[in-house]
Tab-separated table of C-alpha atoms in Angstrom:
chain	number	residue	atom	x	y	z
A	471	GLN	CA	14.328	3.220	-21.955
A	472	ASN	CA	18.130	2.965	-22.169
A	473	SER	CA	18.386	2.605	-18.392
A	474	LEU	CA	21.005	0.628	-16.556
A	475	ALA	CA	20.095	-2.575	-14.769
A	476	GLY	CA	18.788	-1.629	-11.346
A	477	ALA	CA	18.310	1.989	-12.326
A	478	VAL	CA	15.719	3.941	-10.386
A	479	ASN	CA	12.689	4.724	-12.524
A	480	ILE	CA	10.032	6.922	-10.896
A	481	LEU	CA	6.971	7.788	-12.944
A	482	THR	CA	4.538	10.381	-11.603
A	483	THR	CA	2.306	12.958	-13.232
A	484	PHE	CA	4.150	16.221	-13.797
A	485	PRO	CA	2.653	19.530	-12.641
A	486	SER	CA	1.013	21.627	-15.338
A	487	GLU	CA	2.006	25.138	-16.345
A	488	SER	CA	-1.548	26.449	-15.994
A	489	VAL	CA	-3.690	26.223	-12.868
A	490	GLN	CA	-5.915	23.136	-12.951
A	491	PHE	CA	-8.312	21.530	-10.465
A	492	SER	CA	-10.329	18.345	-10.640
A	493	LEU	CA	-12.707	16.495	-8.336
A	494	GLY	CA	-14.165	13.020	-8.696
A	495	ALA	CA	-16.678	10.907	-6.801
A	496	GLU	CA	-18.211	7.457	-7.297
A	497	TYR	CA	-20.672	5.395	-5.284
A	498	GLY	CA	-21.449	1.687	-5.600
A	499	ASN	CA	-22.862	-1.334	-3.840
A	500	PHE	CA	-21.729	-2.232	-0.315
A	501	ASP	CA	-21.512	1.546	0.258
A	502	GLN	CA	-18.437	1.701	-1.944
A	503	VAL	CA	-17.100	5.245	-2.205
A	504	ARG	CA	-14.279	6.613	-4.372
A	505	LEU	CA	-13.175	10.209	-3.965
A	506	SER	CA	-10.382	12.073	-5.730
A	507	ALA	CA	-9.029	15.609	-5.805
A	508	ASN	CA	-6.180	17.082	-7.832
A	509	ALA	CA	-4.607	20.521	-8.021
A	510	SER	CA	-1.790	21.572	-10.322
A	511	GLY	CA	-0.168	24.716	-11.618
A	512	ALA	CA	2.513	27.361	-11.223
A	513	LEU	CA	3.353	28.409	-7.651
A	514	ALA	CA	5.943	31.033	-8.534
A	515	GLU	CA	8.255	31.892	-11.368
A	516	ASN	CA	10.036	28.711	-12.473
A	517	ILE	CA	8.215	26.659	-9.823
A	518	ARG	CA	5.159	24.492	-10.379
A	519	GLY	CA	3.504	21.845	-8.250
A	520	ARG	CA	0.872	19.168	-8.161
A	521	VAL	CA	-0.964	17.473	-5.286
A	522	SER	CA	-3.380	14.537	-5.451
A	523	LEU	CA	-5.647	12.986	-2.853
A	524	ARG	CA	-7.451	9.648	-3.184
A	525	HIS	CA	-9.850	7.888	-0.836
A	526	TYR	CA	-11.599	4.543	-1.204
A	527	GLN	CA	-13.831	2.689	1.200
A	528	ARG	CA	-16.375	-0.103	1.131
A	529	ASP	CA	-18.373	-2.198	3.582
A	530	GLY	CA	-17.754	-5.893	4.041
A	531	ASP	CA	-19.605	-8.530	2.055
A	532	ILE	CA	-19.079	-11.615	4.241
A	533	GLN	CA	-21.114	-11.903	7.420
A	534	ASN	CA	-19.264	-12.882	10.577
A	535	PHE	CA	-21.056	-14.762	13.361
A	536	VAL	CA	-20.185	-14.555	17.036
A	537	PHE	CA	-21.433	-17.483	19.133
A	538	THR	CA	-22.393	-16.719	22.729
A	539	GLY	CA	-23.928	-20.130	23.398
A	540	PRO	CA	-24.596	-23.483	21.738
A	541	THR	CA	-27.634	-22.074	19.949
A	542	SER	CA	-27.184	-18.363	20.568
A	543	VAL	CA	-25.706	-16.362	17.711
A	544	THR	CA	-25.106	-12.646	17.477
A	545	SER	CA	-24.058	-11.059	14.213
A	546	ASN	CA	-20.948	-8.906	14.264
A	547	GLU	CA	-19.730	-6.470	11.612
A	548	ASP	CA	-19.112	-7.883	8.173
A	549	ILE	CA	-15.697	-9.033	6.997
A	550	ARG	CA	-13.780	-7.636	3.998
A	551	GLU	CA	-14.306	-4.000	4.850
A	552	ARG	CA	-11.637	-1.711	3.415
A	553	SER	CA	-10.530	1.906	3.739
A	554	THR	CA	-7.632	3.420	1.780
A	555	THR	CA	-6.349	6.996	1.647
A	556	ALA	CA	-3.422	8.159	-0.494
A	557	LEU	CA	-1.749	11.549	-0.789
A	558	SER	CA	0.980	12.439	-3.277
A	559	GLY	CA	2.692	15.590	-4.455
A	560	LYS	CA	5.341	16.804	-6.850
A	561	LEU	CA	7.310	20.038	-7.134
A	562	ILE	CA	9.292	21.045	-10.217
A	563	ILE	CA	11.905	23.795	-9.934
A	564	ASP	CA	13.587	25.169	-13.046
A	565	ALA	CA	16.774	26.269	-11.308
A	566	SER	CA	18.271	27.475	-14.589
A	567	ASN	CA	17.993	26.948	-18.322
A	568	THR	CA	20.047	23.775	-17.933
A	569	THR	CA	19.081	22.484	-14.463
A	570	GLU	CA	15.781	21.021	-13.279
A	571	ILE	CA	14.984	19.823	-9.767
A	572	ALA	CA	12.036	17.510	-9.092
A	573	LEU	CA	10.810	16.741	-5.562
A	574	SER	CA	8.079	14.185	-5.010
A	575	GLY	CA	6.460	12.489	-2.034
A	576	ARG	CA	3.672	10.077	-1.298
A	577	TYR	CA	1.845	8.545	1.660
A	578	GLN	CA	-0.795	5.829	1.778
A	579	THR	CA	-2.665	4.072	4.539
A	580	ASP	CA	-4.738	0.956	3.964
A	581	ASP	CA	-6.909	-0.799	6.553
A	582	ARG	CA	-8.996	-3.881	5.830
A	583	THR	CA	-10.600	-6.890	7.525
A	584	PRO	CA	-9.790	-9.870	5.294
A	585	THR	CA	-11.249	-13.322	5.648
A	586	THR	CA	-8.836	-16.076	6.661
A	587	GLY	CA	-10.772	-18.802	4.863
A	588	LEU	CA	-14.244	-19.915	3.869
A	589	LEU	CA	-15.933	-23.316	3.994
A	590	LEU	CA	-16.723	-24.412	0.451
A	591	GLY	CA	-19.974	-26.311	0.298
A	592	ASP	CA	-21.431	-24.391	3.239
A	593	PRO	CA	-25.176	-24.069	2.520
A	594	ASP	CA	-25.004	-20.482	3.783
A	595	PHE	CA	-21.768	-19.651	1.932
A	596	PRO	CA	-20.091	-17.211	2.332
A	597	ARG	CA	-19.822	-16.699	6.084
A	598	ASN	CA	-17.256	-16.728	8.870
A	599	ALA	CA	-17.114	-17.351	12.605
A	600	LEU	CA	-14.004	-15.490	13.673
A	601	GLY	CA	-13.180	-13.698	16.886
A	602	PRO	CA	-11.545	-11.282	16.979
A	603	LEU	CA	-12.037	-10.014	13.456
A	604	PRO	CA	-8.934	-10.061	11.249
A	605	ASP	CA	-7.163	-6.719	10.854
A	606	ASN	CA	-4.683	-5.892	8.094
A	607	THR	CA	-3.042	-2.447	8.150
A	608	ILE	CA	-0.373	-0.957	5.887
A	609	ASP	CA	1.172	2.501	6.213
A	610	ALA	CA	3.610	3.360	3.433
A	611	GLY	CA	5.351	6.457	2.175
A	612	GLY	CA	8.313	7.732	0.284
A	613	ALA	CA	10.109	10.715	-1.184
A	614	SER	CA	12.502	11.315	-4.046
A	615	LEU	CA	14.805	14.032	-5.335
A	616	LYS	CA	15.738	14.099	-9.015
A	617	VAL	CA	18.244	16.586	-10.419
A	618	THR	CA	19.060	16.849	-14.122
A	619	HIS	CA	21.691	19.133	-15.631
A	620	ASP	CA	22.490	19.579	-19.298
A	621	PHE	CA	26.161	20.259	-19.993
A	622	GLY	CA	25.459	20.615	-23.698
A	623	GLY	CA	25.514	17.255	-25.430
A	624	VAL	CA	25.900	15.455	-22.103
A	625	GLN	CA	23.188	15.176	-19.451
A	626	LEU	CA	23.741	14.381	-15.795
A	627	THR	CA	20.914	12.753	-13.837
A	628	SER	CA	20.918	12.096	-10.098
A	629	ILE	CA	18.030	10.381	-8.323
A	630	THR	CA	17.818	9.899	-4.566
A	631	GLY	CA	14.863	8.042	-3.093
A	632	PHE	CA	13.558	6.873	0.265
A	633	ASP	CA	10.697	4.457	0.937
A	634	ALA	CA	9.280	3.047	4.156
A	635	TYR	CA	6.333	0.952	5.205
A	636	GLU	CA	4.809	-0.664	8.272
A	637	PHE	CA	2.615	-3.742	7.998
A	638	ALA	CA	0.533	-5.210	10.807
A	639	PHE	CA	-1.749	-8.240	10.641
A	640	SER	CA	-3.692	-10.036	13.335
A	641	ALA	CA	-6.383	-12.657	12.912
A	642	ASP	CA	-8.179	-15.573	14.473
A	643	ILE	CA	-7.020	-18.378	12.177
A	644	THR	CA	-9.592	-20.847	13.471
A	645	ASP	CA	-12.877	-20.248	11.681
A	646	GLY	CA	-15.728	-21.877	13.581
A	647	PHE	CA	-17.484	-23.261	10.497
A	648	ILE	CA	-14.327	-24.755	8.961
A	649	ALA	CA	-13.240	-26.259	12.288
A	650	SER	CA	-16.735	-27.647	12.830
A	651	ALA	CA	-16.770	-29.336	9.429
A	652	GLY	CA	-13.386	-30.950	10.117
A	653	SER	CA	-14.025	-32.071	13.681
A	654	GLY	CA	-17.750	-32.667	13.887
A	655	ALA	CA	-18.015	-30.399	16.920
A	656	PRO	CA	-20.503	-27.516	16.779
A	657	PRO	CA	-19.126	-24.079	15.822
A	658	PHE	CA	-19.787	-22.825	19.355
A	659	VAL	CA	-16.882	-24.946	20.634
A	660	PHE	CA	-14.471	-22.819	18.616
A	661	ALA	CA	-15.908	-19.463	19.687
A	662	PRO	CA	-13.100	-18.812	22.215
A	663	GLU	CA	-9.796	-17.610	20.835
A	664	ILE	CA	-8.088	-20.845	19.741
A	665	ALA	CA	-5.220	-19.392	17.740
A	666	LEU	CA	-4.371	-15.762	17.068
A	667	ARG	CA	-1.771	-15.140	14.353
A	668	THR	CA	0.083	-11.819	14.193
A	669	ILE	CA	2.584	-10.404	11.693
A	670	ASP	CA	4.521	-7.187	12.232
A	671	GLU	CA	6.870	-5.902	9.554
A	672	GLU	CA	8.813	-2.684	9.051
A	673	SER	CA	11.012	-1.742	6.119
A	674	THR	CA	13.099	1.241	5.047
A	675	GLN	CA	14.916	1.622	1.759
A	676	TRP	CA	17.379	4.165	0.391
A	677	ARG	CA	18.313	4.209	-3.272
A	678	GLN	CA	20.693	6.312	-5.302
A	679	GLU	CA	21.389	6.507	-9.017
A	680	VAL	CA	23.803	8.719	-10.920
A	681	ARG	CA	24.195	8.539	-14.679
A	682	LEU	CA	25.597	10.427	-17.654
A	683	ASP	CA	24.174	10.055	-21.130
A	684	GLY	CA	24.657	11.708	-24.469
A	685	ALA	CA	25.075	11.278	-28.202
A	686	THR	CA	28.133	11.695	-30.395
A	687	ASN	CA	27.644	11.429	-34.162
A	688	ASN	CA	25.800	8.107	-34.558
A	689	LEU	CA	26.706	6.858	-31.081
A	690	VAL	CA	24.242	7.048	-28.192
A	691	TRP	CA	25.866	6.229	-24.843
A	692	GLU	CA	25.061	6.005	-21.164
A	693	ILE	CA	27.146	5.251	-18.078
A	694	GLY	CA	26.197	5.308	-14.442
A	695	ALA	CA	25.957	3.575	-11.115
A	696	SER	CA	23.174	2.741	-8.681
A	697	ALA	CA	23.055	1.656	-5.057
A	698	LEU	CA	20.360	0.232	-2.793
A	699	LEU	CA	20.303	0.005	0.995
A	700	ARG	CA	17.395	-1.787	2.607
A	701	ASP	CA	16.548	-2.701	6.182
A	702	ILE	CA	13.635	-4.981	6.986
A	703	GLU	CA	12.370	-6.477	10.228
A	704	SER	CA	9.577	-9.038	10.281
A	705	THR	CA	8.091	-10.990	13.172
A	706	THR	CA	5.337	-13.582	13.089
A	707	GLY	CA	3.641	-14.518	16.338
A	708	GLN	CA	1.062	-16.988	17.534
A	709	SER	CA	-0.969	-16.818	20.709
A	710	SER	CA	-3.036	-19.826	21.693
A	711	PRO	CA	-4.150	-21.656	24.873
A	712	VAL	CA	-3.853	-25.036	23.115
A	713	LEU	CA	-1.112	-24.531	20.475
A	714	PRO	CA	2.565	-23.527	20.818
A	715	SER	CA	2.808	-19.769	21.334
A	716	GLY	CA	5.582	-17.277	20.685
A	717	ASP	CA	7.219	-15.000	18.137
A	718	PHE	CA	9.022	-16.261	15.081
A	719	LEU	CA	11.389	-14.359	12.812
């Protein structure tokens, strides 16, 4: 509310004054597991913190077939498995009656084996014939520092933030059942690695916001400035014995 265009807005759960703990667990089909743990409370005089941990995992629900011969099929691990773990924390420091410092950080890793396509109308839908299995991995994290100071009728807010992530994807983009339906050749023909697609991406981002706001009589005002510096590198590659190979930006 009342923020400048492009202003940094970070919303996280604030630490509590009293000591609090919580644990959570869920279990579902496909061995789906959700776990959570939270701890919050005062660490010292004028200092309080909060830390949260989350974990989610589930087995795949699409069977992948590996052909070792024209009529020989071995079943590999299922596709669409996923595992995610996230950790976050926040520290609030009451530096004085008029100054508050908030430090926060987060990290998350996500690994999954997505499908690259399914043959609609397949009598045994859903299924895949991919080798190697697709792999999609994301590692992301960030930190922020927020300082607020009340001058008495005028409040100064400064927010500095940093975010970074790494993304990696590799997959056989030639599903044996889809290729078989389009060509008439048996799925075994497409068992060797026909086309492997890879994507590698890295990004870092710095952001800074400084603003003053206050109220005079019936006038509510706010002035400030924000800046963003981002660096991103992304490469897409293709490796294939029959298709053009190489890296593409």
